PDB file of C-alpha atoms and ligand atoms in Angstrom:
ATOM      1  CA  UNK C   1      -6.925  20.193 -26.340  1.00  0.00           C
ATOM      2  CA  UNK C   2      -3.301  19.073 -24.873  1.00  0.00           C
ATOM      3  CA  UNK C   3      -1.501  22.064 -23.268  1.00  0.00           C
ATOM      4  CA  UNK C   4       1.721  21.992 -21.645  1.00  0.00           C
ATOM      5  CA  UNK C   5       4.857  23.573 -21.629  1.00  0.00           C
ATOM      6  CA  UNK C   6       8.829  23.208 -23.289  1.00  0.00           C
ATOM      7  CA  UNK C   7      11.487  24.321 -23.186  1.00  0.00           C
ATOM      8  CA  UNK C   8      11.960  26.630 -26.364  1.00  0.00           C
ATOM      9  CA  UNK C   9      14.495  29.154 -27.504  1.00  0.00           C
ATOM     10  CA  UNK C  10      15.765  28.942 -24.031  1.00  0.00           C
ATOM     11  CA  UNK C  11      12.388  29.842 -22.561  1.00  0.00           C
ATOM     12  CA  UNK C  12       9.395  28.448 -20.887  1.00  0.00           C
ATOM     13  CA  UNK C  13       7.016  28.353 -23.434  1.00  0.00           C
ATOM     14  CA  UNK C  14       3.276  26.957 -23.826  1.00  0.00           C
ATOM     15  CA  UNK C  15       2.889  24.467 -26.171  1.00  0.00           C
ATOM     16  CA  UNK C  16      -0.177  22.544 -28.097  1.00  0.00           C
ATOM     17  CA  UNK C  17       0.373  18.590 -28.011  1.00  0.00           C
ATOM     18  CA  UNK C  18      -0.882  16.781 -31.189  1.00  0.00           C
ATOM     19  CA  UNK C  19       0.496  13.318 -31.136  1.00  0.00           C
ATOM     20  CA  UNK C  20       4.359  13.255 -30.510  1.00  0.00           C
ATOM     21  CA  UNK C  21       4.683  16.751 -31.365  1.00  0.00           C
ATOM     22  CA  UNK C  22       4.065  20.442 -29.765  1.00  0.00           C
ATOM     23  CA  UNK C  23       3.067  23.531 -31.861  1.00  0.00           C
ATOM     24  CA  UNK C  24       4.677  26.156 -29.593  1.00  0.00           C
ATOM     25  CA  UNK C  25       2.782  29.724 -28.272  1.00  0.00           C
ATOM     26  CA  UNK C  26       5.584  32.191 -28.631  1.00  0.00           C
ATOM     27  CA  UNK C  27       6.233  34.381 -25.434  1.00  0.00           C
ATOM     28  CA  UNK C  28       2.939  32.988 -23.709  1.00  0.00           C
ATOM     29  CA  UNK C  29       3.472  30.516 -20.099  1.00  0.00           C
ATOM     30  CA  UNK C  30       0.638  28.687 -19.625  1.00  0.00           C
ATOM     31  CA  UNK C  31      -0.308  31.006 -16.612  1.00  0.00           C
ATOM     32  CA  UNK C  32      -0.015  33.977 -19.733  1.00  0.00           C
ATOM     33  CA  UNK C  33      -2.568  31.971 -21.474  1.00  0.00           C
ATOM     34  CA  UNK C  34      -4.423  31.887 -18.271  1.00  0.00           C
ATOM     35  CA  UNK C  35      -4.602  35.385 -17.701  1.00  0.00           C
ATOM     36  CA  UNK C  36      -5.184  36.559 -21.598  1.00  0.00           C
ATOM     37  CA  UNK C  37      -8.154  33.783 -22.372  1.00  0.00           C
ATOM     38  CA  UNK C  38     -10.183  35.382 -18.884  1.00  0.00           C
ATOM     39  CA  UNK C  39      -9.553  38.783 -20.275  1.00  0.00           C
ATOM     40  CA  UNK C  40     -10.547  38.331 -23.549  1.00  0.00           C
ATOM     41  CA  UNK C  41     -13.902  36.785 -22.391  1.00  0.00           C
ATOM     42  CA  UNK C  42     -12.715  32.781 -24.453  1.00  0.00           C
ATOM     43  CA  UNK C  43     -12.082  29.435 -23.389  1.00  0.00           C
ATOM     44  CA  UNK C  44      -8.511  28.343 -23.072  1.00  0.00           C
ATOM     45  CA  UNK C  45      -8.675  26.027 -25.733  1.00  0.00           C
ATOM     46  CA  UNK C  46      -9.548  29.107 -27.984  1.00  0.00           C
ATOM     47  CA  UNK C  47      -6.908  31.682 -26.858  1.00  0.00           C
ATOM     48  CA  UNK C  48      -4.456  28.721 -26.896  1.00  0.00           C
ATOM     49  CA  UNK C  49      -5.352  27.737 -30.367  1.00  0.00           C
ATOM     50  CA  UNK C  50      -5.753  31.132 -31.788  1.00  0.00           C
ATOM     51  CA  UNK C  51      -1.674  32.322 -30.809  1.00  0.00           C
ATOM     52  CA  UNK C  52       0.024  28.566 -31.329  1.00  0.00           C
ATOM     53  CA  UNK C  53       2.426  28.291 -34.476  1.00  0.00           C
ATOM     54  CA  UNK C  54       1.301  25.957 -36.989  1.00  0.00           C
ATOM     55  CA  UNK C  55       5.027  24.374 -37.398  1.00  0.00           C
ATOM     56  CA  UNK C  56       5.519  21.260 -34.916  1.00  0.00           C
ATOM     57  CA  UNK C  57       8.591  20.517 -32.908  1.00  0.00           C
ATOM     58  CA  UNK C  58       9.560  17.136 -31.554  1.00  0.00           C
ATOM     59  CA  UNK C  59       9.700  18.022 -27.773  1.00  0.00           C
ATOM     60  CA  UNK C  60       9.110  16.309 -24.467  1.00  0.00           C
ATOM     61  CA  UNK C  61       6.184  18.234 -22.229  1.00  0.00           C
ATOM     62  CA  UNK C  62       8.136  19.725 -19.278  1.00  0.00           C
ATOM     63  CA  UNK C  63       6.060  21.116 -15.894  1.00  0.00           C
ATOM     64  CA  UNK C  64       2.886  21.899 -17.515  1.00  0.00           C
ATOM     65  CA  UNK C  65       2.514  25.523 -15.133  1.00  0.00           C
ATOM     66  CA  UNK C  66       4.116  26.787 -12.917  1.00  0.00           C
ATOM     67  CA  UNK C  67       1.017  27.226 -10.524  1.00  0.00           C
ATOM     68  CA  UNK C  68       0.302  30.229  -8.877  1.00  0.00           C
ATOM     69  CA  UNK C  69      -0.980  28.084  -5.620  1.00  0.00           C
ATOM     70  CA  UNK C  70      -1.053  24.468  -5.321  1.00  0.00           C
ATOM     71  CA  UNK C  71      -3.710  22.721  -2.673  1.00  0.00           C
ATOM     72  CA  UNK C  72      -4.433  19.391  -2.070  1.00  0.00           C
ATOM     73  CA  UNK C  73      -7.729  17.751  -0.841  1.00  0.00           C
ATOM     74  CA  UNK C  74      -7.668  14.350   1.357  1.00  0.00           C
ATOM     75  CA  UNK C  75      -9.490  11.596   1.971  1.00  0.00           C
ATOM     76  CA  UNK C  76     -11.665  12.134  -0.500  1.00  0.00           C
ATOM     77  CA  UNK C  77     -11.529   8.369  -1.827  1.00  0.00           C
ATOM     78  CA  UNK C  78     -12.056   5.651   1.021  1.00  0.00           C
ATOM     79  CA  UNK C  79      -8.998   3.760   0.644  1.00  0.00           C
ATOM     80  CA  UNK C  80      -6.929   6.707   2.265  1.00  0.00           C
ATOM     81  CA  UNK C  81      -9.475   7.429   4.697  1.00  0.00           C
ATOM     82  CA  UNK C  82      -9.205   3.765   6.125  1.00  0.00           C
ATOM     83  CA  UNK C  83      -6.129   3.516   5.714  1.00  0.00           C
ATOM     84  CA  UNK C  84      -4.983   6.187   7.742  1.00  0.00           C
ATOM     85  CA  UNK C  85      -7.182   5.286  10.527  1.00  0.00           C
ATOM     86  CA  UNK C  86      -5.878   1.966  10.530  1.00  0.00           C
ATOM     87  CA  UNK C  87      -2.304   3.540  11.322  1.00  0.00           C
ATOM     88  CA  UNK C  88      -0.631   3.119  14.625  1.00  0.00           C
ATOM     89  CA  UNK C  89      -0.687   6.229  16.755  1.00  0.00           C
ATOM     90  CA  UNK C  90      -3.598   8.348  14.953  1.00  0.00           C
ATOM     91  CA  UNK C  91      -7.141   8.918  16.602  1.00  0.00           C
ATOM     92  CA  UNK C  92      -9.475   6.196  15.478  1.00  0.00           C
ATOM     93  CA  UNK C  93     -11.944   7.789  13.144  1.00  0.00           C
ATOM     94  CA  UNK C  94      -9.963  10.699  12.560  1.00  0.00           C
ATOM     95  CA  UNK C  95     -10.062  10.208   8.632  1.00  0.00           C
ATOM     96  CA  UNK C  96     -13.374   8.545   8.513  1.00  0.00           C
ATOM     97  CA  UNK C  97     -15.068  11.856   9.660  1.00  0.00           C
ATOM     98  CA  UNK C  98     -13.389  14.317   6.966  1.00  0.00           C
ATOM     99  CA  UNK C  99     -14.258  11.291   4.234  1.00  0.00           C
ATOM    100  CA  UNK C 100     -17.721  11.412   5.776  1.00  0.00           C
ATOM    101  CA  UNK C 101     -18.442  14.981   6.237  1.00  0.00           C
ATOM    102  CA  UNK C 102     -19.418  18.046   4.069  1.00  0.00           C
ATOM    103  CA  UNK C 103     -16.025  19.548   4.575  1.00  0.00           C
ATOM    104  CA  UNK C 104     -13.480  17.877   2.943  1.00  0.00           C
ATOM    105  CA  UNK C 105      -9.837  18.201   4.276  1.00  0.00           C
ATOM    106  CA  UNK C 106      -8.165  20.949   2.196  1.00  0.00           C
ATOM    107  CA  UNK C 107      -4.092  21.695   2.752  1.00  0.00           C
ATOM    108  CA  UNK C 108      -1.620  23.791   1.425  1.00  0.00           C
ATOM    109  CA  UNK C 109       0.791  21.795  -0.806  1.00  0.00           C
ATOM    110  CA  UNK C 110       3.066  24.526  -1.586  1.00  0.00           C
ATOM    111  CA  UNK C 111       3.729  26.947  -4.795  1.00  0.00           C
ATOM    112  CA  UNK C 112       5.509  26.394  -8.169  1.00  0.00           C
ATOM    113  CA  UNK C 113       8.733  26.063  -5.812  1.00  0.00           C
ATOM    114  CA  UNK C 114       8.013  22.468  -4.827  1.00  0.00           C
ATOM    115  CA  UNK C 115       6.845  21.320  -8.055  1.00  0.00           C
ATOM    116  CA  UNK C 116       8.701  19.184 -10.728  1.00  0.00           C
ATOM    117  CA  UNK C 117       7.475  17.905 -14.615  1.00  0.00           C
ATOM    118  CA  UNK C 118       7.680  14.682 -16.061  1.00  0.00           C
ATOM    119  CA  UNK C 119      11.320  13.320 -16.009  1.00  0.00           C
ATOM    120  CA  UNK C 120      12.035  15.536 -13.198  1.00  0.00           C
ATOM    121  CA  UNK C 121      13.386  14.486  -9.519  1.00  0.00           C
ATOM    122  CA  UNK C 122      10.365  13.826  -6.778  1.00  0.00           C
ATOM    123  CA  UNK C 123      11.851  14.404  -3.475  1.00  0.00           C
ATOM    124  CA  UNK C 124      11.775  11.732  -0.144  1.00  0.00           C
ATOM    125  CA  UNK C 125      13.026  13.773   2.948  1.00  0.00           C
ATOM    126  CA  UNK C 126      16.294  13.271   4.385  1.00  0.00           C
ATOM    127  CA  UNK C 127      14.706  12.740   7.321  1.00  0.00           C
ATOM    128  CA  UNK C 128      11.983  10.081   5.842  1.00  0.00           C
ATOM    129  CA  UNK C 129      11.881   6.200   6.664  1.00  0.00           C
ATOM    130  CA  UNK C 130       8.527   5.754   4.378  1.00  0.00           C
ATOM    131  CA  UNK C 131       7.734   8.148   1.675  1.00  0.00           C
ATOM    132  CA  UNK C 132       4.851   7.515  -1.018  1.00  0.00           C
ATOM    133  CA  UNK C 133       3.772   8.406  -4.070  1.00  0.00           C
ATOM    134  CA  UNK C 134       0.049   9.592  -4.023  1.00  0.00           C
ATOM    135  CA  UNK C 135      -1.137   9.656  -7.622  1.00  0.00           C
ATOM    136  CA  UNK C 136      -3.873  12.302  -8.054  1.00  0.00           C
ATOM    137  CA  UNK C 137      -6.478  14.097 -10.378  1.00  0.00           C
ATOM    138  CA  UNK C 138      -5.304  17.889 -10.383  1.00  0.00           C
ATOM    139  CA  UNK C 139      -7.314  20.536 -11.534  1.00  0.00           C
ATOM    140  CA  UNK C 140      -6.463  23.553 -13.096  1.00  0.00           C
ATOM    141  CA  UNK C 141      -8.569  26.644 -11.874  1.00  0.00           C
ATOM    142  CA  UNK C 142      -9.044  29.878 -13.535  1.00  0.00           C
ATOM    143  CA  UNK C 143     -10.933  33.003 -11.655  1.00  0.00           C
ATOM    144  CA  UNK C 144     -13.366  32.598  -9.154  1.00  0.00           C
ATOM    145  CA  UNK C 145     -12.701  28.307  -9.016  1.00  0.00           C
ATOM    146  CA  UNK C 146     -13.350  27.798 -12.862  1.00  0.00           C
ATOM    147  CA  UNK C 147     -12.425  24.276 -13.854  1.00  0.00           C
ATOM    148  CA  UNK C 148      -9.876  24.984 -16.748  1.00  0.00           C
ATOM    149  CA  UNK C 149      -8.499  21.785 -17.287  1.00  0.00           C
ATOM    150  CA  UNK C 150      -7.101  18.556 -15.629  1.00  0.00           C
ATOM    151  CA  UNK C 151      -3.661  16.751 -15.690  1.00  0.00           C
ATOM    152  CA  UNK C 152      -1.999  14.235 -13.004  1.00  0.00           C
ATOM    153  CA  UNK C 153      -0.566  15.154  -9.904  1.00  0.00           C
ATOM    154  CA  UNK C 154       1.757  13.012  -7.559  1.00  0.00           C
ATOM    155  CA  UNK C 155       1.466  14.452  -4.287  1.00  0.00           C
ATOM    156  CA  UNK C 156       4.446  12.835  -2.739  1.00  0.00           C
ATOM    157  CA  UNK C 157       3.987  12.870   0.838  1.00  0.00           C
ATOM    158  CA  UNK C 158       5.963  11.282   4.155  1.00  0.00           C
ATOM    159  CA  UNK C 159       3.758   9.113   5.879  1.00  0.00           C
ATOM    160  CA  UNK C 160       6.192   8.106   8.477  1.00  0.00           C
ATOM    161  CA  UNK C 161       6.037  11.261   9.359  1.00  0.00           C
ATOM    162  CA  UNK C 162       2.560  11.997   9.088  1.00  0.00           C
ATOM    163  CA  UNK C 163       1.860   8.491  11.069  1.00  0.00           C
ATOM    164  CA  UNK C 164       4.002  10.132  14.103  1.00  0.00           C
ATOM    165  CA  UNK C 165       1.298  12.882  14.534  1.00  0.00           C
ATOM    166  CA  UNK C 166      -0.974  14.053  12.550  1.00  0.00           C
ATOM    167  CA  UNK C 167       0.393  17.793  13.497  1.00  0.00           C
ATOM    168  CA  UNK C 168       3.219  17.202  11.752  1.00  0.00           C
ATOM    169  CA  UNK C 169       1.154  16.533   8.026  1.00  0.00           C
ATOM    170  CA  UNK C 170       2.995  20.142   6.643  1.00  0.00           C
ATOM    171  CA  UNK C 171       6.091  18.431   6.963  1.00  0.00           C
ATOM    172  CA  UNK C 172       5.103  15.285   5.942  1.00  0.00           C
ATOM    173  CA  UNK C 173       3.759  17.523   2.792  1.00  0.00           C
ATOM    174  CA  UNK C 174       5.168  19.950   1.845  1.00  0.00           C
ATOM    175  CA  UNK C 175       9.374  20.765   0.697  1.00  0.00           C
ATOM    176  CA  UNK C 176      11.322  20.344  -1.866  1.00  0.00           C
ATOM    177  CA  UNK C 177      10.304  18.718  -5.177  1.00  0.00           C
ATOM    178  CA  UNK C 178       7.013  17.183  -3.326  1.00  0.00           C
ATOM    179  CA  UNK C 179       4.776  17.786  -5.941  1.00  0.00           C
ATOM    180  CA  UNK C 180       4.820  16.445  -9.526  1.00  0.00           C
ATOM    181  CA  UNK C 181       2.457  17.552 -12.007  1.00  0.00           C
ATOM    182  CA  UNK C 182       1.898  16.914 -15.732  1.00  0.00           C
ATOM    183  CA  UNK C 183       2.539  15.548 -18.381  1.00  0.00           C
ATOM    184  CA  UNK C 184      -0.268  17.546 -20.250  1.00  0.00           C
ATOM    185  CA  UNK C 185      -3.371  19.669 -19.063  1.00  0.00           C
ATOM    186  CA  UNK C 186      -6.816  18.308 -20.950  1.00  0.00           C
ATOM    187  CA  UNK C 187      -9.002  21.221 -21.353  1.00  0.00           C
ATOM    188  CA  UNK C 188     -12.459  20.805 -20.080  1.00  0.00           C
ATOM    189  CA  UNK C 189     -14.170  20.536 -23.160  1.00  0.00           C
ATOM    190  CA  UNK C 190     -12.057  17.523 -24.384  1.00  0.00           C
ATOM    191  CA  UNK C 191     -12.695  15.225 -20.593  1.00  0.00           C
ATOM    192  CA  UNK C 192     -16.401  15.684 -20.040  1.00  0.00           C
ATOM    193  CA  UNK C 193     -16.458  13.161 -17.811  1.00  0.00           C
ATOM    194  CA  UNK C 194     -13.510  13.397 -15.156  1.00  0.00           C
ATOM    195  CA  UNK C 195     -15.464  10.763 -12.671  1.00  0.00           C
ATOM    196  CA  UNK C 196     -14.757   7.771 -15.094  1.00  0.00           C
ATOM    197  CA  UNK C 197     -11.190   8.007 -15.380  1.00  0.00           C
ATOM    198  CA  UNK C 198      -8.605   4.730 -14.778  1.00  0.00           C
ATOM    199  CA  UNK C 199      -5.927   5.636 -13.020  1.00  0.00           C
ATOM    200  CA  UNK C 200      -2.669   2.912 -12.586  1.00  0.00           C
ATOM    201  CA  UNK C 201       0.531   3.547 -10.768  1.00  0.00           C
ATOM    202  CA  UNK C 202       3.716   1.425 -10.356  1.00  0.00           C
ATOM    203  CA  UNK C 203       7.058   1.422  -8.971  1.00  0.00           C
ATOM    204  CA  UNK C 204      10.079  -0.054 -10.744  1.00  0.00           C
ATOM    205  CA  UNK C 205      13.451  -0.303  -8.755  1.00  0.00           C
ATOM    206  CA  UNK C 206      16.672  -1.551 -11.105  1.00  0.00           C
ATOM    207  CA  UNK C 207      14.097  -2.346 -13.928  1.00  0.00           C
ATOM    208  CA  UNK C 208      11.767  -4.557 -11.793  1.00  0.00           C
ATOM    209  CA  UNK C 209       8.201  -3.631 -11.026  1.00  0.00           C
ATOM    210  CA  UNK C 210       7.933  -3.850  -6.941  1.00  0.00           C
ATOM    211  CA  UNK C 211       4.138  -2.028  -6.533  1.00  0.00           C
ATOM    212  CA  UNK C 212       1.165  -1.865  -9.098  1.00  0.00           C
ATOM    213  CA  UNK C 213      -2.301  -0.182  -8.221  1.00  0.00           C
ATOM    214  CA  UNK C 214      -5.105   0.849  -9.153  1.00  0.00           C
ATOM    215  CA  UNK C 215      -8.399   2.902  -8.825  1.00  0.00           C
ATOM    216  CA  UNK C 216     -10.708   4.976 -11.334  1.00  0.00           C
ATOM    217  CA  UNK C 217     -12.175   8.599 -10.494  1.00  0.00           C
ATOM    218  CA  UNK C 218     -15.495   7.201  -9.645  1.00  0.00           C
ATOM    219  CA  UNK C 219     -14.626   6.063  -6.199  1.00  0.00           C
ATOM    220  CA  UNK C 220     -13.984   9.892  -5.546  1.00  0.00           C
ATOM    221  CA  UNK C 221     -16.743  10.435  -2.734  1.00  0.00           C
ATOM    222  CA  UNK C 222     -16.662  13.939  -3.810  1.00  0.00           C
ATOM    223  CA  UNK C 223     -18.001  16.313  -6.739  1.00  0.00           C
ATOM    224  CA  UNK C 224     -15.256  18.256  -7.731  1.00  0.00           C
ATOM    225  CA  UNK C 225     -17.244  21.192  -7.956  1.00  0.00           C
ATOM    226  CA  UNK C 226     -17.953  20.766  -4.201  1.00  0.00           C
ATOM    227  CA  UNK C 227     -13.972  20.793  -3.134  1.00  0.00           C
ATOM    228  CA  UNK C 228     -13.306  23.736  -5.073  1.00  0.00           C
ATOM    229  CA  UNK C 229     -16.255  25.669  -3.812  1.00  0.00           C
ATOM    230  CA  UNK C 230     -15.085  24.629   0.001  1.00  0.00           C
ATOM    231  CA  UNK C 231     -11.399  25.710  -1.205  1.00  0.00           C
ATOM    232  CA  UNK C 232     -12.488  29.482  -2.106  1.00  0.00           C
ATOM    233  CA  UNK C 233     -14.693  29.945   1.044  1.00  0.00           C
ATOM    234  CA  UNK C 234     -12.805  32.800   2.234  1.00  0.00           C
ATOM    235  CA  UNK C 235      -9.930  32.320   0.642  1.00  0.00           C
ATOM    236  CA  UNK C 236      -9.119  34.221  -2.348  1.00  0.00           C
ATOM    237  CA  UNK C 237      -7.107  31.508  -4.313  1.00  0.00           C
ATOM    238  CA  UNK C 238      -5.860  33.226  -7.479  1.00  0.00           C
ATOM    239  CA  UNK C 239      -6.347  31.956 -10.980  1.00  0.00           C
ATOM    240  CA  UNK C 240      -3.597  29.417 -12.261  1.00  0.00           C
ATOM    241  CA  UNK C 241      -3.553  27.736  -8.941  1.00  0.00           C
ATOM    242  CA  UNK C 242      -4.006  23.820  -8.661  1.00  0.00           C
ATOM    243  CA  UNK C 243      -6.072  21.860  -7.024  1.00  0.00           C
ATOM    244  CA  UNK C 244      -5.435  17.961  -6.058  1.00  0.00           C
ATOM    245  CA  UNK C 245      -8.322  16.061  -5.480  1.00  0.00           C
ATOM    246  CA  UNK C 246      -6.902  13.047  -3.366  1.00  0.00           C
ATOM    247  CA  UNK C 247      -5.446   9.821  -3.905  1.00  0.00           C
ATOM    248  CA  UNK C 248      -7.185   6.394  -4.102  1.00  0.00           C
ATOM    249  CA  UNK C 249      -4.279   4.301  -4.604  1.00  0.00           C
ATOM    250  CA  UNK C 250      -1.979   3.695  -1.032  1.00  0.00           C
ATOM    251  CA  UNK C 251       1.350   1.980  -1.919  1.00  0.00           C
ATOM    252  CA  UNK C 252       2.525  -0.726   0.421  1.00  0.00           C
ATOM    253  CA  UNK C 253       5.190   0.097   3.100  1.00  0.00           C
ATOM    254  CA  UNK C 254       7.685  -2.641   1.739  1.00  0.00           C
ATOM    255  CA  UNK C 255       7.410  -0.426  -1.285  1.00  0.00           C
ATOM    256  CA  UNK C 256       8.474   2.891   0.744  1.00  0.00           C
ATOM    257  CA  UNK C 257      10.644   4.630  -1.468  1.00  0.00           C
ATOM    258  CA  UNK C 258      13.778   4.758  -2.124  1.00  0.00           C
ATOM    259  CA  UNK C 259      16.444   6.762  -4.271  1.00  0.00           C
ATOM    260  CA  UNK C 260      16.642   5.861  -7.671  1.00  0.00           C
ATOM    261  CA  UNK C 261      13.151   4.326  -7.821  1.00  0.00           C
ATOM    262  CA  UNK C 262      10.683   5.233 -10.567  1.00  0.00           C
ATOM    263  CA  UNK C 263       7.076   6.350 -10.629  1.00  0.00           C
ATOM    264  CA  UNK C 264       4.931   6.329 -13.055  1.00  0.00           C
ATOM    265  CA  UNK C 265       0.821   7.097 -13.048  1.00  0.00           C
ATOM    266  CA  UNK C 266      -1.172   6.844 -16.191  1.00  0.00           C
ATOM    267  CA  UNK C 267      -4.673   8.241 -17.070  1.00  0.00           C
ATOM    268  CA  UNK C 268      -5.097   6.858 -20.917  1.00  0.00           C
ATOM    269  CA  UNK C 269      -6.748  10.139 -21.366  1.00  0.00           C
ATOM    270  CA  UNK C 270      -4.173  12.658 -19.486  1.00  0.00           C
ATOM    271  CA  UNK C 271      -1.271  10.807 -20.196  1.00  0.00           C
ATOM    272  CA  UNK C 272       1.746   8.973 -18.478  1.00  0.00           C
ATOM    273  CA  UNK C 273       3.094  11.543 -15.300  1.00  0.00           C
ATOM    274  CA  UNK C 274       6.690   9.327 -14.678  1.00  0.00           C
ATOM    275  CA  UNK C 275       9.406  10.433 -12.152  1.00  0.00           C
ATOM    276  CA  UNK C 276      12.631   9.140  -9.811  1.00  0.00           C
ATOM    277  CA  UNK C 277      12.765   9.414  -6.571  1.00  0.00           C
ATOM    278  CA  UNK C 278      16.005  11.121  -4.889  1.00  0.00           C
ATOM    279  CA  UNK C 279      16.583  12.121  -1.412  1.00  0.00           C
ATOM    280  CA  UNK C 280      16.238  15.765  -0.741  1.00  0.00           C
ATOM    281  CA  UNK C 281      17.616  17.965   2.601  1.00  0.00           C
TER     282      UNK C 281
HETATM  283  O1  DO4 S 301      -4.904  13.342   5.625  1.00  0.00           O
HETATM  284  C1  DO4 S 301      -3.883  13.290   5.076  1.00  0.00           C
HETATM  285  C2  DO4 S 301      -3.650  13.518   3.637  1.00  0.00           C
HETATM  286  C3  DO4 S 301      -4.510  12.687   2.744  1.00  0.00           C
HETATM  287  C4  DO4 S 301      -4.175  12.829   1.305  1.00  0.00           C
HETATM  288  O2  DO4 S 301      -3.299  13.553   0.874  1.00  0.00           O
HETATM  289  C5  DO4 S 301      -4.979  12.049   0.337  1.00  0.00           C
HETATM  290  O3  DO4 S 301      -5.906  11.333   0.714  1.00  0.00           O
HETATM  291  O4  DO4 S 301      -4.663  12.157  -0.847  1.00  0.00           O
HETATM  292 MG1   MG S 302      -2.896  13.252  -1.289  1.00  0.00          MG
END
């Protein structure tokens, strides 16, 4: 099953998406849905299916929850791991030793406050020379680190800022509009296998494409099961948080970004997760 959100009768409202069209949940957020399907002892896909309206309505999927928590893993593929030990001004090895190691690198990317939808601004910092896009597998986790369902995540980050000290990767992280998530969440049962997924990314500024990349889900060195089990070790993360599980595609500094540009990462089976850039203070 498809699940996002719309906008609908002026509310936030969970929706079903079959083909262009959403059957809405009346009066139930994603997060509702959440919380109701672990009470009632079903899957998501069944409490979803058993409230949505039968009539469809031609609507765009907006943010598809507004996530109680969002975390991010890194390093978890090698090309950001090398690449971030190649940079200027970092520790050699640094990276190569949490893409190595049992423990993965876990952050805090921020709450629903920093994340946009589809269509939506993605923020580069005032104060940011090279901002990238970092397109990502998210996971949607229910109670006690249950994997509920997956969409895309761009986990927009300043690496100039980052590349200065590796200290500073909160601010190079986490403000506003730094996380983009959506368009849809793919229920577990419908993905069985998340670790063969093709993931593409590109850049277009005025209509031209100026970066295209690539990687698939099975270069993540990690099980997913693995990141979210180090991600509750002692820490309580509630259900409806988010979990990103790293980025294997590193745009090119001469395609830093700039205002106006747009992103767009596809997952034939998630979906297309597209947003401009504008500068944020
Ligand atoms: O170590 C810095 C962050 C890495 C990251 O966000 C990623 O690899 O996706
Ligand atoms: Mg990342």
């Amino acid at each position: 099953m498809k699940l996002s959100q719309i906008k609908w009768r002026g509310k936030v409202t969970a929706a079903i998406f079959e083909g262009c069209c959403a059957r809405p949940i009346p009066d139930y957020t994603v997060l509702d849905l959440i919380r109701r399907s672990e009470l009632e002892g079903k899957t998501l896909a069944e409490m979803a299916g058993s409230l949505a309206s039968s009539h469809k309505e031609e609507l765009s999927p907006m943010l598809p929850i507004q996530p109680r928590e969002v975390w991010a893993c890194g390093c978890t593929y090698e090309t950001s791991a090398s690449f971030r030990d190649a940079e200027h001004g970092t520790r050699e090895g640094f990276y190569a030793y949490v893409y190595r190691e049992p423990r993965p690198e876990i952050f805090f990317k921020g709450t629903a406050r920093v994340c946009v939808g589809p269509g939506q601004a993605i923020g580069i910092r005032v104060d940011s020379r090279f901002t990238a896009p970092e397109p990502e597998l998210a996971l949607i986790l229910g109670s006690r680190g249950a994997i509920l369902g997956y969409t895309l995540a761009n986990d927009v980050s300043a690496w100039d800022i980052e590349r200065e000290n590796p200290l500073y990767l909160p601010q190079s992280k986490v403000y506003n509009a730094c996380c983009s998530l959506g368009p849809v969440i793919v229920t577990t049962d419908e993905l069985p296998d998340p670790y063969a997924l093709d993931m593409t990314c590109t850049i277009t500024r005025n209509g031209t494409e100026i970066y295209s990349g690539q990687t698939s889900t099975s270069r993540l060195n990690r099980k997913m099961e693995k990141l979210v089990e180090y991600l509750l070790k002692a820490n309580s993360v509630p259900p409806g948080s988010v979990l990103l599980t790293g980025t294997g595609i590193i745009v090119t500094e001469d395609a830093a970004l700039q205002p106006g540009d747009l992103v767009t990462i596809r997952v034939p089976e998630i979906g297309e997760l597209a947003n401009k850039a504008a500068v944020v203070e």
